[in-house]
Amino acid sequence: MVDLPDSGQGPGWFVALPDCASAARTVTALRSRAVQEVSHPSGRPWLLGRWSPAAMAVGEAGRVKLAVVGEHAVSADRLTTAADRTGTIAGLDEPARRMVGSAHLVASVNGRVRVQGSVTGMRRVFHARIGDATVAADRADVLAGLLDAEIDEQRLAARLLNPCAPHPLAGEPVWRGVSALQSGHYLELDADGRGRTVAWWAPPEPVVPMAEGAAALREALAAAVAVRVRGRDVVSCDLGGLDSTSVCALAARGGAKVVAYTADGLDPMCDDVTWARRTVAGLPDVEHHIIAGDRLPMVYEGLQEVDDRFDEPCPAVMHPDRCLAIPRLAAARGSQLHLTGFGGDEVLAGSPAHLHTLMRTRPRTAWQRIRGFAAQRPWSYREALRQLWDNSSYRAWFARVGDELTAVPPPLETPSLDWGAPPRLPPWATPGAVEAVRELIRTAARNVEPLAERRGQHIELEAMGSNSRMVRQVGQMAERAGVPLAAPYYDDRVIEAGMAVRPEDRITPWQYKPLIVEAMRGIVPGESLTRHTKDEGSHEAEVGMREQRAELLALCEDSRLARLGLIDAHVLREMSSRPLPPTLPFDALYQTVVCELWLRTLESATTAVPG
């Protein structure tokens, strides 16, 4: 049995119902908890949940009602005008493509309902059959609570994969009876309470040259930041790498007071503070705070105090105090919103796997890039060529993944030109867990399709989905700490602008993130645009494991994963008591820790339905 999330703290949630009497069971369960409510044009209950007034906008005309929930600049008047022009569910495709910000779009049109999130995992849509009606929600545990659903141990076992489970397993809810929409789809509910998923979005063809693409990205990112800054007196920003620097510089052009925070690293090679100071010197009226590295909590610190309720295992709980260090300071300073640079890597650094397509369209250019990457990484030419010549489908690659779950991971210098990094289960996974994941993969492999036809675009979209799901959860933690968090790079319009640029212009071994450099000329101080370094955080992970070993070992005691038969706690304890071997990346331990903590958090939650 699972409890529904407590809405008294942190972010809101909503449930969307079909326009039919068969949804009455869900209505009864939710109304008893004093939730907010918006009705269909027919008068039946449509949206129930908890949300802030600023997040929800509703417009109505005749038998059409539109709602937008999230970070947006859509007014009720604009929605009313749009509703007056809407005759069908499918007719909302074009208005959806013009929305700026990050929000859910929910529509009730002549008895049919459309529920749509974002392209990435920042705004998710889940659905389940409750009684005789399909019901949607923006949190999986809300539906699980309404269903009194049990944990799906097989799907939970897949969460032990490192670096992560591949599409489509990665985003599947870990509750029995609950499903999730894939990227680029919306859920349609008919007047009888039946649901079906409809594809409405696909990544753009990457054909736009750099100059045109940089201008489009500048416009999209500036609009995304403006939506968040507009109407606020004080906003805060991360100020570290080039991505967050760009967001901070754009925020400084708005009307709000901007407070920037830079975390100094313990790694002597970390140069974020040096570059941040140069940036602030070139920006007007930005208040800058530097957090010394020895003041920051370590990775794995505070594991025993994690009490946030997430609807899936959350990677951020590996270092909860570290994640919240800046949001807590920002909230105390009076920030009304905290902006981050999360999401920039996926589009701006991109994937070298685009070389697989480029080799077939512009082979000379591809060879130049391959030589550059091979010298920089370094890559094995033999392995790079093998991956380049391989034309296996995603389905074939995905099926092979199931056969290699316990194999030795490929070396770190292995080229990344395939459909993805082959995931592995950790050595403490039980034979039962291995077989469960293998069966899950074999079943999915029968009809799995990639997120895009091109390998490079598939990998980028998969990374956006995986990382944005974590940022969504970090946002939940930050809001409980007192300040909402926004990640403009995950906005649909920003993603489209970035992915439309030709890969040979966007991804090169000779220049660091050239697209954002071109896009931010005249906005980010010129000197800051020459940066080509990035702090990658492995030093903190290694030190954290050494200093917080006692907390890690405590998780091996009466392990909930071991109770489910998914891990051997004795093996985990033995391997956690010493440095991890070179063949075992930190990701392997991360995934296990977050799954263990998630199970424990479910146990400790109070018996409370949203209210």
Coordinates of C-alpha atoms in Angstrom, one line a residue:
M1 CA 0.0 0.0 0.0
V2 CA 1.2 3.5 -0.8
D3 CA 0.2 6.8 0.7
L4 CA -0.5 9.8 -1.5
P5 CA 2.0 12.7 -1.2
D6 CA 1.5 15.3 1.5
S7 CA 0.7 18.5 -0.3
G8 CA 1.1 20.6 2.8
Q9 CA 4.8 21.1 1.9
G10 CA 6.6 21.5 -1.4
P11 CA 5.2 21.5 -4.9
G12 CA 1.6 21.0 -5.9
W13 CA 0.0 18.2 -8.0
F14 CA -3.1 17.6 -10.0
V15 CA -5.3 14.9 -11.4
A16 CA -7.1 15.2 -14.7
L17 CA -10.4 13.3 -15.2
P18 CA -12.4 12.4 -18.3
D19 CA -15.8 14.1 -18.8
C20 CA -17.9 11.1 -17.8
A21 CA -19.7 9.7 -14.8
S22 CA -17.4 6.7 -14.5
A23 CA -14.7 9.0 -12.9
A24 CA -16.8 9.3 -9.8
R25 CA -14.7 6.9 -7.8
T26 CA -11.6 9.1 -8.1
V27 CA -13.6 12.3 -7.5
T28 CA -14.9 10.9 -4.2
A29 CA -11.4 9.8 -3.0
L30 CA -10.0 13.3 -3.7
R31 CA -12.8 15.5 -2.6
S32 CA -12.6 14.0 0.8
R33 CA -9.2 15.7 1.2
A34 CA -10.3 19.3 0.5
V35 CA -8.5 19.6 -2.8
Q36 CA -8.9 22.4 -5.2
E37 CA -11.1 21.8 -8.2
V38 CA -11.9 23.0 -11.7
S39 CA -14.9 21.6 -13.6
H40 CA -15.4 20.6 -17.2
P41 CA -17.6 22.8 -19.3
S42 CA -20.3 20.2 -18.6
G43 CA -20.0 20.8 -14.9
R44 CA -18.4 17.5 -14.1
P45 CA -15.1 17.5 -12.1
W46 CA -12.1 17.9 -14.4
L47 CA -8.9 19.0 -12.5
L48 CA -8.5 18.2 -8.8
G49 CA -5.4 18.7 -6.7
R50 CA -3.2 21.3 -5.1
W51 CA -1.5 24.1 -6.9
S52 CA -0.5 27.7 -6.4
P53 CA -2.7 30.4 -7.9
A54 CA 0.2 31.7 -10.0
A55 CA 0.8 28.3 -11.6
M56 CA -2.7 27.8 -12.9
A57 CA -4.4 29.7 -15.7
V58 CA -7.8 28.7 -17.1
G59 CA -9.9 29.9 -20.0
E60 CA -13.3 28.8 -21.3
A61 CA -15.4 29.4 -24.4
G62 CA -18.6 27.3 -25.0
R63 CA -17.8 23.6 -24.7
V64 CA -14.0 24.2 -24.6
K65 CA -11.9 24.8 -21.5
L66 CA -8.1 25.1 -21.5
A67 CA -5.7 25.1 -18.5
V68 CA -2.0 25.7 -18.3
V69 CA -0.2 24.6 -15.1
G70 CA 3.5 25.5 -14.4
E71 CA 6.0 28.2 -15.3
H72 CA 4.3 30.2 -18.1
A73 CA 3.2 33.7 -19.1
V74 CA -0.3 32.6 -20.4
S75 CA -3.2 34.7 -19.0
A76 CA -6.8 33.5 -18.6
D77 CA -7.8 36.0 -21.3
R78 CA -5.4 34.5 -23.8
L79 CA -6.7 31.0 -23.0
T80 CA -10.3 32.1 -23.4
T81 CA -9.4 33.5 -26.9
A82 CA -7.6 30.2 -27.7
A83 CA -10.5 28.2 -26.4
D84 CA -12.9 30.1 -28.7
R85 CA -10.7 29.1 -31.7
T86 CA -10.4 25.4 -30.7
G87 CA -12.7 22.8 -32.2
T88 CA -10.8 19.6 -31.7
I89 CA -8.1 18.1 -29.4
A90 CA -5.7 17.8 -32.3
G91 CA -6.2 21.5 -33.1
L92 CA -4.2 22.4 -30.1
D93 CA -0.9 21.1 -31.6
E94 CA 0.0 24.5 -33.0
P95 CA -0.8 26.6 -29.9
A96 CA 1.2 24.0 -27.9
R97 CA 4.2 24.6 -30.1
R98 CA 4.1 28.3 -29.4
M99 CA 4.0 28.0 -25.6
V100 CA 7.0 29.6 -23.8
G101 CA 8.2 28.2 -20.4
S102 CA 7.6 24.9 -18.8
A103 CA 4.0 23.8 -18.1
H104 CA 1.3 21.2 -18.5
L105 CA -1.4 21.8 -21.0
V106 CA -4.8 20.3 -20.2
A107 CA -7.8 20.7 -22.4
S108 CA -11.5 19.7 -22.3
V109 CA -12.9 20.0 -25.8
N110 CA -16.4 18.9 -26.5
G111 CA -16.3 16.0 -24.0
R112 CA -12.7 14.9 -24.8
V113 CA -9.7 15.6 -22.8
R114 CA -6.0 16.3 -23.7
V115 CA -3.3 16.1 -21.1
Q116 CA 0.2 17.0 -22.2
G117 CA 3.5 17.6 -20.4
S118 CA 6.9 18.8 -21.7
V119 CA 9.2 17.1 -24.2
T120 CA 11.6 16.2 -21.3
G121 CA 10.8 14.8 -17.9
M122 CA 10.3 18.2 -16.2
R123 CA 6.6 18.1 -16.7
R124 CA 5.5 14.4 -16.7
V125 CA 2.1 12.8 -17.4
F126 CA 1.1 9.5 -15.8
H127 CA -2.1 7.6 -16.3
A128 CA -3.9 4.6 -14.8
R129 CA -7.2 2.8 -15.1
I130 CA -9.2 3.5 -11.9
G131 CA -12.5 1.8 -11.9
D132 CA -14.1 2.3 -15.3
A133 CA -12.1 5.4 -16.2
T134 CA -8.6 6.3 -17.3
V135 CA -7.2 9.1 -15.1
A136 CA -4.1 11.2 -15.6
A137 CA -1.8 13.0 -13.1
D138 CA 1.5 14.8 -12.9
R139 CA 2.8 12.5 -10.2
A140 CA 3.0 8.7 -10.3
D141 CA 2.5 8.2 -6.6
V142 CA -0.8 10.1 -6.7
L143 CA -2.2 7.5 -9.0
A144 CA -0.5 4.7 -7.0
G145 CA -2.2 6.0 -3.9
L146 CA -5.6 6.1 -5.6
L147 CA -5.1 2.5 -6.8
D148 CA -3.6 1.3 -3.6
A149 CA -0.8 0.0 -5.9
E150 CA 2.1 -2.1 -4.9
I151 CA 5.7 -1.5 -6.0
D152 CA 6.7 -3.2 -9.2
E153 CA 9.9 -5.1 -8.1
Q154 CA 10.9 -5.8 -11.7
R155 CA 10.8 -2.2 -12.7
L156 CA 12.6 -1.3 -9.5
A157 CA 15.3 -3.8 -10.3
A158 CA 15.9 -2.0 -13.6
R159 CA 16.7 1.2 -11.6
L160 CA 19.8 -0.5 -10.4
L161 CA 21.3 -0.3 -13.9
N162 CA 24.2 2.0 -14.3
P163 CA 24.8 4.6 -15.6
C164 CA 21.0 4.3 -16.0
A165 CA 18.3 2.2 -17.5
P166 CA 17.9 2.7 -21.3
H167 CA 14.8 4.0 -23.0
P168 CA 12.0 3.1 -22.5
L169 CA 12.7 1.5 -19.1
A170 CA 14.2 4.6 -17.6
G171 CA 11.0 6.6 -17.3
E172 CA 8.6 3.7 -16.4
P173 CA 6.9 4.2 -13.1
V174 CA 7.8 1.8 -10.4
W175 CA 4.2 1.2 -9.4
R176 CA 2.0 -1.6 -10.7
G177 CA -0.8 -0.4 -12.9
V178 CA 0.7 3.1 -13.5
S179 CA 2.0 4.1 -16.9
A180 CA 3.8 7.2 -18.2
L181 CA 3.7 9.1 -21.5
Q182 CA 6.7 8.9 -23.6
S183 CA 8.4 12.1 -24.9
G184 CA 6.5 13.9 -27.6
H185 CA 3.1 12.3 -26.8
Y186 CA -0.2 13.5 -25.2
L187 CA -2.9 11.5 -23.5
E188 CA -6.4 11.7 -25.0
L189 CA -9.4 10.7 -22.8
D190 CA -12.7 10.2 -24.6
A191 CA -16.2 10.7 -23.3
D192 CA -16.4 7.1 -22.1
G193 CA -13.3 7.3 -20.0
R194 CA -11.0 5.4 -22.4
G195 CA -7.5 6.7 -22.9
R196 CA -5.0 6.6 -25.8
T197 CA -1.6 8.2 -26.4
V198 CA -1.1 10.4 -29.4
A199 CA 2.3 11.5 -30.9
W200 CA 2.4 15.2 -31.5
W201 CA 6.1 16.2 -31.4
A202 CA 9.3 15.1 -33.0
P203 CA 12.8 16.6 -32.9
P204 CA 13.5 19.1 -35.6
E205 CA 15.7 18.2 -38.6
P206 CA 19.2 19.4 -37.7
V207 CA 19.8 21.5 -40.8
V208 CA 20.0 25.1 -39.4
P209 CA 23.5 26.7 -39.9
M210 CA 25.2 28.2 -36.8
A211 CA 24.5 31.9 -37.4
E212 CA 20.8 31.3 -37.8
G213 CA 20.6 28.7 -35.0
A214 CA 22.5 30.9 -32.5
A215 CA 20.0 33.7 -33.1
A216 CA 17.1 31.3 -32.6
L217 CA 18.6 29.9 -29.4
R218 CA 19.3 33.4 -28.0
E219 CA 15.6 34.3 -28.6
A220 CA 14.3 31.1 -27.1
L221 CA 16.5 31.1 -24.0
A222 CA 15.9 34.8 -23.4
A223 CA 12.2 34.3 -23.6
A224 CA 12.4 31.3 -21.2
V225 CA 14.4 33.3 -18.6
A226 CA 12.1 36.3 -19.0
V227 CA 9.0 34.2 -18.2
R228 CA 10.6 33.3 -14.9
V229 CA 12.0 36.8 -14.0
R230 CA 9.0 38.9 -15.0
G231 CA 6.9 40.2 -12.1
R232 CA 9.5 39.2 -9.4
D233 CA 11.5 41.5 -7.2
V234 CA 14.4 39.1 -6.4
V235 CA 15.6 36.0 -8.2
S236 CA 18.7 33.9 -7.7
C237 CA 21.0 32.0 -10.0
D238 CA 23.6 29.4 -10.0
L239 CA 26.8 30.9 -11.5
G240 CA 29.3 28.2 -12.3
G241 CA 29.8 26.9 -15.8
L242 CA 29.0 28.5 -19.2
D243 CA 25.4 27.3 -19.2
S244 CA 24.4 28.9 -15.8
T245 CA 26.5 31.9 -16.7
S246 CA 24.3 32.5 -19.7
V247 CA 21.1 32.2 -17.7
C248 CA 22.5 34.6 -15.1
A249 CA 23.4 37.2 -17.7
L250 CA 19.9 37.0 -19.3
A251 CA 18.3 37.3 -15.9
A252 CA 20.4 40.4 -15.2
R253 CA 18.7 42.1 -18.2
G254 CA 15.3 41.8 -16.5
G255 CA 13.7 44.0 -13.9
A256 CA 14.4 41.8 -10.9
K257 CA 17.3 42.0 -8.5
V258 CA 19.7 39.1 -9.3
V259 CA 21.6 37.2 -6.6
A260 CA 24.2 34.8 -7.9
Y261 CA 25.8 31.9 -6.0
T262 CA 29.0 30.1 -6.9
A263 CA 30.1 26.9 -5.1
D264 CA 33.8 26.5 -4.8
G265 CA 35.0 23.0 -5.3
L266 CA 37.5 21.0 -3.2
D267 CA 39.2 19.9 -6.4
P268 CA 42.2 22.1 -7.0
M269 CA 41.4 22.0 -10.7
C270 CA 38.0 23.6 -10.2
D271 CA 38.0 27.1 -11.6
D272 CA 34.3 28.1 -11.3
V273 CA 35.0 30.9 -8.8
T274 CA 37.6 32.6 -11.1
W275 CA 35.3 32.6 -14.0
A276 CA 32.3 33.7 -12.0
R277 CA 34.1 36.7 -10.7
R278 CA 35.0 37.8 -14.2
T279 CA 31.4 37.4 -15.3
V280 CA 30.0 39.4 -12.4
A281 CA 32.5 42.2 -13.1
G282 CA 31.0 42.6 -16.5
L283 CA 27.3 42.4 -15.5
P284 CA 25.3 45.3 -14.1
D285 CA 24.2 45.1 -10.4
V286 CA 24.5 41.3 -9.8
E287 CA 25.0 40.5 -6.1
H288 CA 27.5 37.6 -5.9
H289 CA 28.1 35.1 -3.1
I290 CA 30.8 32.5 -3.0
I291 CA 30.4 29.3 -1.0
A292 CA 33.7 27.9 0.2
G293 CA 34.3 24.2 -0.7
D294 CA 34.8 23.2 2.9
R295 CA 31.4 24.7 3.8
L296 CA 29.6 22.5 1.4
P297 CA 28.2 19.1 2.6
M298 CA 29.8 16.1 0.9
V299 CA 28.3 13.5 -1.4
Y300 CA 26.4 10.9 0.8
E301 CA 26.2 13.3 3.7
G302 CA 22.8 13.5 5.3
L303 CA 21.4 10.2 3.9
Q304 CA 19.7 9.3 7.1
E305 CA 17.8 12.6 7.2
V306 CA 16.2 12.3 3.8
D307 CA 12.4 12.6 4.1
D308 CA 11.2 14.0 0.8
R309 CA 8.5 12.0 -0.9
F310 CA 9.3 11.3 -4.5
D311 CA 7.3 9.3 -7.0
E312 CA 10.4 7.4 -8.1
P313 CA 14.0 6.9 -6.8
C314 CA 15.7 10.2 -6.9
P315 CA 19.5 10.5 -7.6
A316 CA 19.6 13.8 -5.8
V317 CA 19.3 12.1 -2.4
M318 CA 22.9 10.9 -2.7
H319 CA 23.8 14.4 -1.5
P320 CA 20.6 16.1 -0.3
D321 CA 22.3 18.7 1.9
R322 CA 24.7 19.6 -1.0
C323 CA 21.8 20.0 -3.4
L324 CA 20.0 22.3 -1.0
A325 CA 23.0 24.4 0.1
I326 CA 22.4 27.2 -2.4
P327 CA 18.6 27.1 -2.5
R328 CA 18.5 27.5 1.3
L329 CA 20.8 30.5 1.1
A330 CA 18.7 31.9 -1.7
A331 CA 15.5 31.5 0.2
A332 CA 17.0 33.2 3.2
R333 CA 18.1 36.1 1.0
G334 CA 14.5 36.5 -0.2
S335 CA 14.8 35.0 -3.7
Q336 CA 11.4 34.3 -5.2
L337 CA 12.8 31.9 -7.8
H338 CA 16.1 30.1 -8.3
L339 CA 17.4 29.7 -11.9
T340 CA 19.9 26.9 -12.8
G341 CA 21.9 25.9 -15.8
F342 CA 20.8 22.2 -15.7
G343 CA 20.1 20.9 -19.2
G344 CA 22.7 22.9 -21.1
D345 CA 25.0 20.0 -21.5
E346 CA 22.6 17.8 -23.4
V347 CA 21.9 20.3 -26.2
L348 CA 25.0 22.5 -26.1
A349 CA 27.7 19.9 -25.7
G350 CA 25.6 17.3 -27.6
S351 CA 26.5 13.7 -28.5
P352 CA 29.4 12.6 -30.8
A353 CA 27.0 9.9 -32.0
H354 CA 25.9 12.4 -34.6
L355 CA 29.1 11.3 -36.4
H356 CA 27.3 8.1 -37.3
T357 CA 24.9 10.0 -39.5
L358 CA 27.5 12.6 -40.6
M359 CA 29.7 9.8 -41.9
R360 CA 27.0 8.9 -44.4
T361 CA 26.1 12.5 -45.5
R362 CA 29.4 14.4 -45.2
P363 CA 32.2 11.8 -44.8
R364 CA 35.1 14.2 -45.1
T365 CA 33.8 16.4 -42.3
A366 CA 33.0 13.3 -40.3
W367 CA 36.6 12.1 -40.6
Q368 CA 38.0 15.4 -39.5
R369 CA 35.8 15.3 -36.4
I370 CA 36.7 11.7 -35.6
R371 CA 40.4 12.4 -35.7
G372 CA 39.8 15.4 -33.3
F373 CA 37.7 13.4 -30.8
A374 CA 40.1 10.4 -31.0
A375 CA 43.0 12.6 -30.1
Q376 CA 41.1 14.4 -27.3
R377 CA 39.3 11.5 -25.5
P378 CA 41.4 9.4 -26.5
W379 CA 39.4 6.9 -28.6
S380 CA 40.4 3.6 -30.1
Y381 CA 40.2 4.0 -33.9
R382 CA 39.3 0.4 -34.3
E383 CA 36.3 0.6 -31.9
A384 CA 35.3 4.0 -33.4
L385 CA 35.2 2.5 -36.9
R386 CA 33.3 -0.6 -35.7
Q387 CA 30.6 1.6 -34.2
L388 CA 30.5 3.9 -37.2
W389 CA 30.1 1.0 -39.7
D390 CA 27.5 -0.8 -37.6
N391 CA 24.0 0.0 -38.9
S392 CA 22.1 -2.0 -36.2
S393 CA 18.7 -0.8 -35.3
Y394 CA 17.9 0.5 -31.8
R395 CA 15.8 -2.6 -31.3
A396 CA 18.8 -4.9 -32.0
W397 CA 21.1 -2.8 -29.8
F398 CA 18.5 -2.9 -27.0
A399 CA 18.2 -6.6 -27.2
R400 CA 22.0 -7.0 -26.9
V401 CA 21.9 -4.9 -23.7
G402 CA 19.9 -7.7 -22.0
D403 CA 22.7 -10.2 -22.8
E404 CA 25.5 -8.1 -21.2
L405 CA 24.0 -7.0 -17.9
T406 CA 26.7 -8.6 -15.8
A407 CA 29.7 -8.2 -18.3
V408 CA 32.7 -6.0 -17.4
P409 CA 31.9 -2.4 -18.3
P410 CA 33.6 -1.0 -21.4
P411 CA 36.6 1.2 -20.7
L412 CA 36.0 4.9 -20.0
E413 CA 37.8 5.8 -23.3
T414 CA 35.4 3.7 -25.4
P415 CA 33.9 5.8 -28.2
S416 CA 30.3 6.9 -27.7
L417 CA 29.0 6.5 -31.3
D418 CA 26.5 3.7 -30.6
W419 CA 22.8 4.0 -29.5
G420 CA 24.1 4.5 -25.9
A421 CA 26.4 3.3 -23.2
P422 CA 25.5 -0.4 -22.5
P423 CA 24.2 -0.4 -18.9
R424 CA 25.4 -2.9 -16.3
L425 CA 23.9 -4.3 -13.1
P426 CA 26.2 -4.0 -10.0
P427 CA 28.0 -7.1 -8.6
W428 CA 25.7 -7.0 -5.6
A429 CA 22.6 -7.5 -7.8
T430 CA 21.1 -11.0 -7.1
P431 CA 20.6 -13.6 -9.9
G432 CA 16.9 -13.0 -9.5
A433 CA 17.3 -9.3 -10.1
V434 CA 19.5 -10.0 -13.2
E435 CA 16.9 -12.3 -14.6
A436 CA 14.0 -9.9 -13.8
V437 CA 15.8 -7.0 -15.7
R438 CA 16.7 -9.3 -18.5
E439 CA 13.1 -10.4 -18.9
L440 CA 11.9 -6.8 -18.9
I441 CA 14.4 -5.9 -21.6
R442 CA 13.5 -8.9 -23.8
T443 CA 9.8 -8.0 -23.5
A444 CA 10.3 -4.4 -24.4
A445 CA 12.7 -5.3 -27.2
R446 CA 9.9 -6.8 -29.3
N447 CA 8.5 -3.4 -30.3
V448 CA 10.8 -0.8 -28.9
E449 CA 11.6 2.3 -31.1
P450 CA 14.2 5.0 -30.5
L451 CA 13.3 8.5 -29.5
A452 CA 14.6 9.7 -32.9
E453 CA 15.9 8.1 -36.1
R454 CA 19.4 9.6 -35.7
R455 CA 21.6 8.1 -33.0
G456 CA 22.8 11.5 -31.9
Q457 CA 19.3 12.9 -31.4
H458 CA 18.2 9.8 -29.6
I459 CA 21.0 10.0 -27.1
E460 CA 20.4 13.7 -26.5
L461 CA 16.7 13.2 -25.9
E462 CA 17.3 10.2 -23.7
A463 CA 19.8 12.2 -21.6
M464 CA 17.4 15.1 -21.4
G465 CA 14.7 12.8 -20.1
S466 CA 16.9 11.1 -17.5
N467 CA 18.5 14.3 -16.2
S468 CA 15.4 16.4 -16.2
R469 CA 13.6 13.8 -14.1
M470 CA 16.3 14.3 -11.5
V471 CA 16.0 18.1 -11.8
R472 CA 12.2 17.8 -11.4
Q473 CA 12.9 16.1 -8.0
V474 CA 15.6 18.6 -7.0
G475 CA 12.9 21.3 -7.7
Q476 CA 10.6 19.5 -5.2
M477 CA 13.4 19.6 -2.6
A478 CA 14.1 23.3 -3.3
E479 CA 10.5 24.3 -3.0
R480 CA 10.2 22.6 0.4
A481 CA 13.3 24.6 1.3
G482 CA 11.5 27.8 0.4
V483 CA 12.3 28.7 -3.2
P484 CA 11.0 27.3 -6.5
L485 CA 13.6 26.1 -9.0
A486 CA 13.6 26.7 -12.8
A487 CA 15.7 25.1 -15.5
P488 CA 15.1 27.0 -18.7
Y489 CA 17.3 24.8 -20.9
Y490 CA 14.7 22.0 -20.5
D491 CA 11.9 24.2 -22.1
D492 CA 10.5 22.8 -25.3
R493 CA 11.3 25.9 -27.4
V494 CA 14.9 26.0 -26.1
I495 CA 15.4 22.3 -26.9
E496 CA 14.0 22.8 -30.4
A497 CA 16.2 25.7 -31.1
G498 CA 19.3 23.8 -30.0
M499 CA 18.5 20.5 -31.7
A500 CA 17.7 22.2 -35.0
V501 CA 21.4 23.4 -35.5
R502 CA 23.6 21.3 -37.7
P503 CA 25.6 18.8 -35.6
E504 CA 28.8 19.6 -37.4
D505 CA 28.4 23.2 -36.2
R506 CA 27.1 22.4 -32.7
I507 CA 29.5 19.6 -31.7
T508 CA 33.2 19.8 -32.4
P509 CA 36.3 18.6 -30.6
W510 CA 38.0 22.0 -31.2
Q511 CA 35.6 24.4 -29.4
Y512 CA 33.6 24.2 -26.2
K513 CA 29.9 24.6 -26.7
P514 CA 30.2 26.9 -29.8
L515 CA 26.4 27.3 -30.1
I516 CA 25.9 29.0 -26.7
V517 CA 29.1 31.1 -27.3
E518 CA 27.6 32.5 -30.5
A519 CA 24.2 32.9 -29.0
M520 CA 25.4 34.9 -26.0
R521 CA 27.7 37.4 -27.7
G522 CA 26.8 40.8 -26.4
I523 CA 24.9 39.3 -23.5
V524 CA 27.6 37.4 -21.5
P525 CA 30.8 39.3 -20.9
G526 CA 33.2 38.6 -23.8
E527 CA 36.0 37.1 -21.6
S528 CA 33.6 34.6 -20.0
L529 CA 32.7 33.2 -23.5
T530 CA 36.3 32.1 -23.9
R531 CA 36.0 29.5 -21.1
H532 CA 36.4 25.8 -22.2
T533 CA 36.5 24.0 -18.8
K534 CA 33.9 22.4 -16.6
D535 CA 34.0 21.1 -13.1
E536 CA 32.8 17.5 -13.2
G537 CA 32.5 16.6 -9.5
S538 CA 34.3 13.2 -9.3
H539 CA 36.6 14.6 -6.6
E540 CA 33.7 15.3 -4.3
A541 CA 32.2 11.9 -4.9
E542 CA 35.4 10.1 -4.0
V543 CA 36.0 12.1 -0.9
G544 CA 32.3 11.8 0.1
M545 CA 32.5 8.0 -0.1
R546 CA 35.6 8.0 2.1
E547 CA 34.2 10.4 4.7
Q548 CA 30.6 9.1 4.8
R549 CA 31.4 5.4 4.7
A550 CA 29.6 4.8 8.0
E551 CA 26.3 6.2 6.5
L552 CA 26.7 4.0 3.5
L553 CA 27.4 0.9 5.5
A554 CA 24.3 1.6 7.7
L555 CA 22.2 1.3 4.6
C556 CA 23.3 -2.3 4.3
E557 CA 21.7 -3.1 7.7
D558 CA 18.2 -4.6 7.1
S559 CA 18.3 -3.5 3.5
R560 CA 14.9 -3.1 1.9
L561 CA 16.3 -4.0 -1.5
A562 CA 17.7 -7.2 0.1
R563 CA 14.2 -7.9 1.6
L564 CA 12.8 -7.8 -2.0
G565 CA 15.6 -10.1 -3.2
L566 CA 17.1 -7.6 -5.5
I567 CA 20.6 -7.2 -3.9
D568 CA 23.0 -9.2 -1.7
A569 CA 23.5 -6.9 1.3
H570 CA 26.7 -8.8 2.3
V571 CA 28.3 -8.2 -1.1
L572 CA 27.2 -4.5 -1.0
R573 CA 28.6 -4.1 2.5
E574 CA 31.9 -5.6 1.6
M575 CA 32.4 -3.5 -1.5
S576 CA 31.2 -0.3 0.3
S577 CA 33.8 -0.8 3.0
R578 CA 36.7 0.0 0.7
P579 CA 37.3 2.1 -2.4
L580 CA 35.4 0.9 -5.5
P581 CA 37.5 -1.0 -8.0
P582 CA 38.4 0.9 -11.2
T583 CA 36.0 -1.2 -13.3
L584 CA 33.0 -0.1 -11.1
P585 CA 31.9 3.5 -11.6
F586 CA 30.3 5.6 -8.9
D587 CA 27.0 5.4 -10.8
A588 CA 26.7 1.7 -9.7
L589 CA 26.6 2.7 -6.1
Y590 CA 24.5 5.8 -6.7
Q591 CA 21.6 3.8 -8.2
T592 CA 21.5 1.3 -5.4
V593 CA 21.7 4.0 -2.7
V594 CA 18.8 6.0 -4.2
C595 CA 16.6 2.9 -4.6
E596 CA 17.3 1.9 -1.0
L597 CA 16.5 5.3 0.4
W598 CA 13.4 5.6 -1.7
L599 CA 12.0 2.4 -0.2
R600 CA 12.8 3.6 3.3
T601 CA 11.1 6.9 2.7
L602 CA 7.9 5.2 1.7
E603 CA 7.9 3.3 4.9
S604 CA 8.5 6.4 7.1
A605 CA 5.8 8.5 5.4
T606 CA 2.8 9.4 7.4
T607 CA -0.6 8.0 6.3
A608 CA -1.8 11.0 4.5
V609 CA -3.7 11.7 1.3
P610 CA -3.2 15.1 -0.3
G611 CA -5.1 17.6 1.7

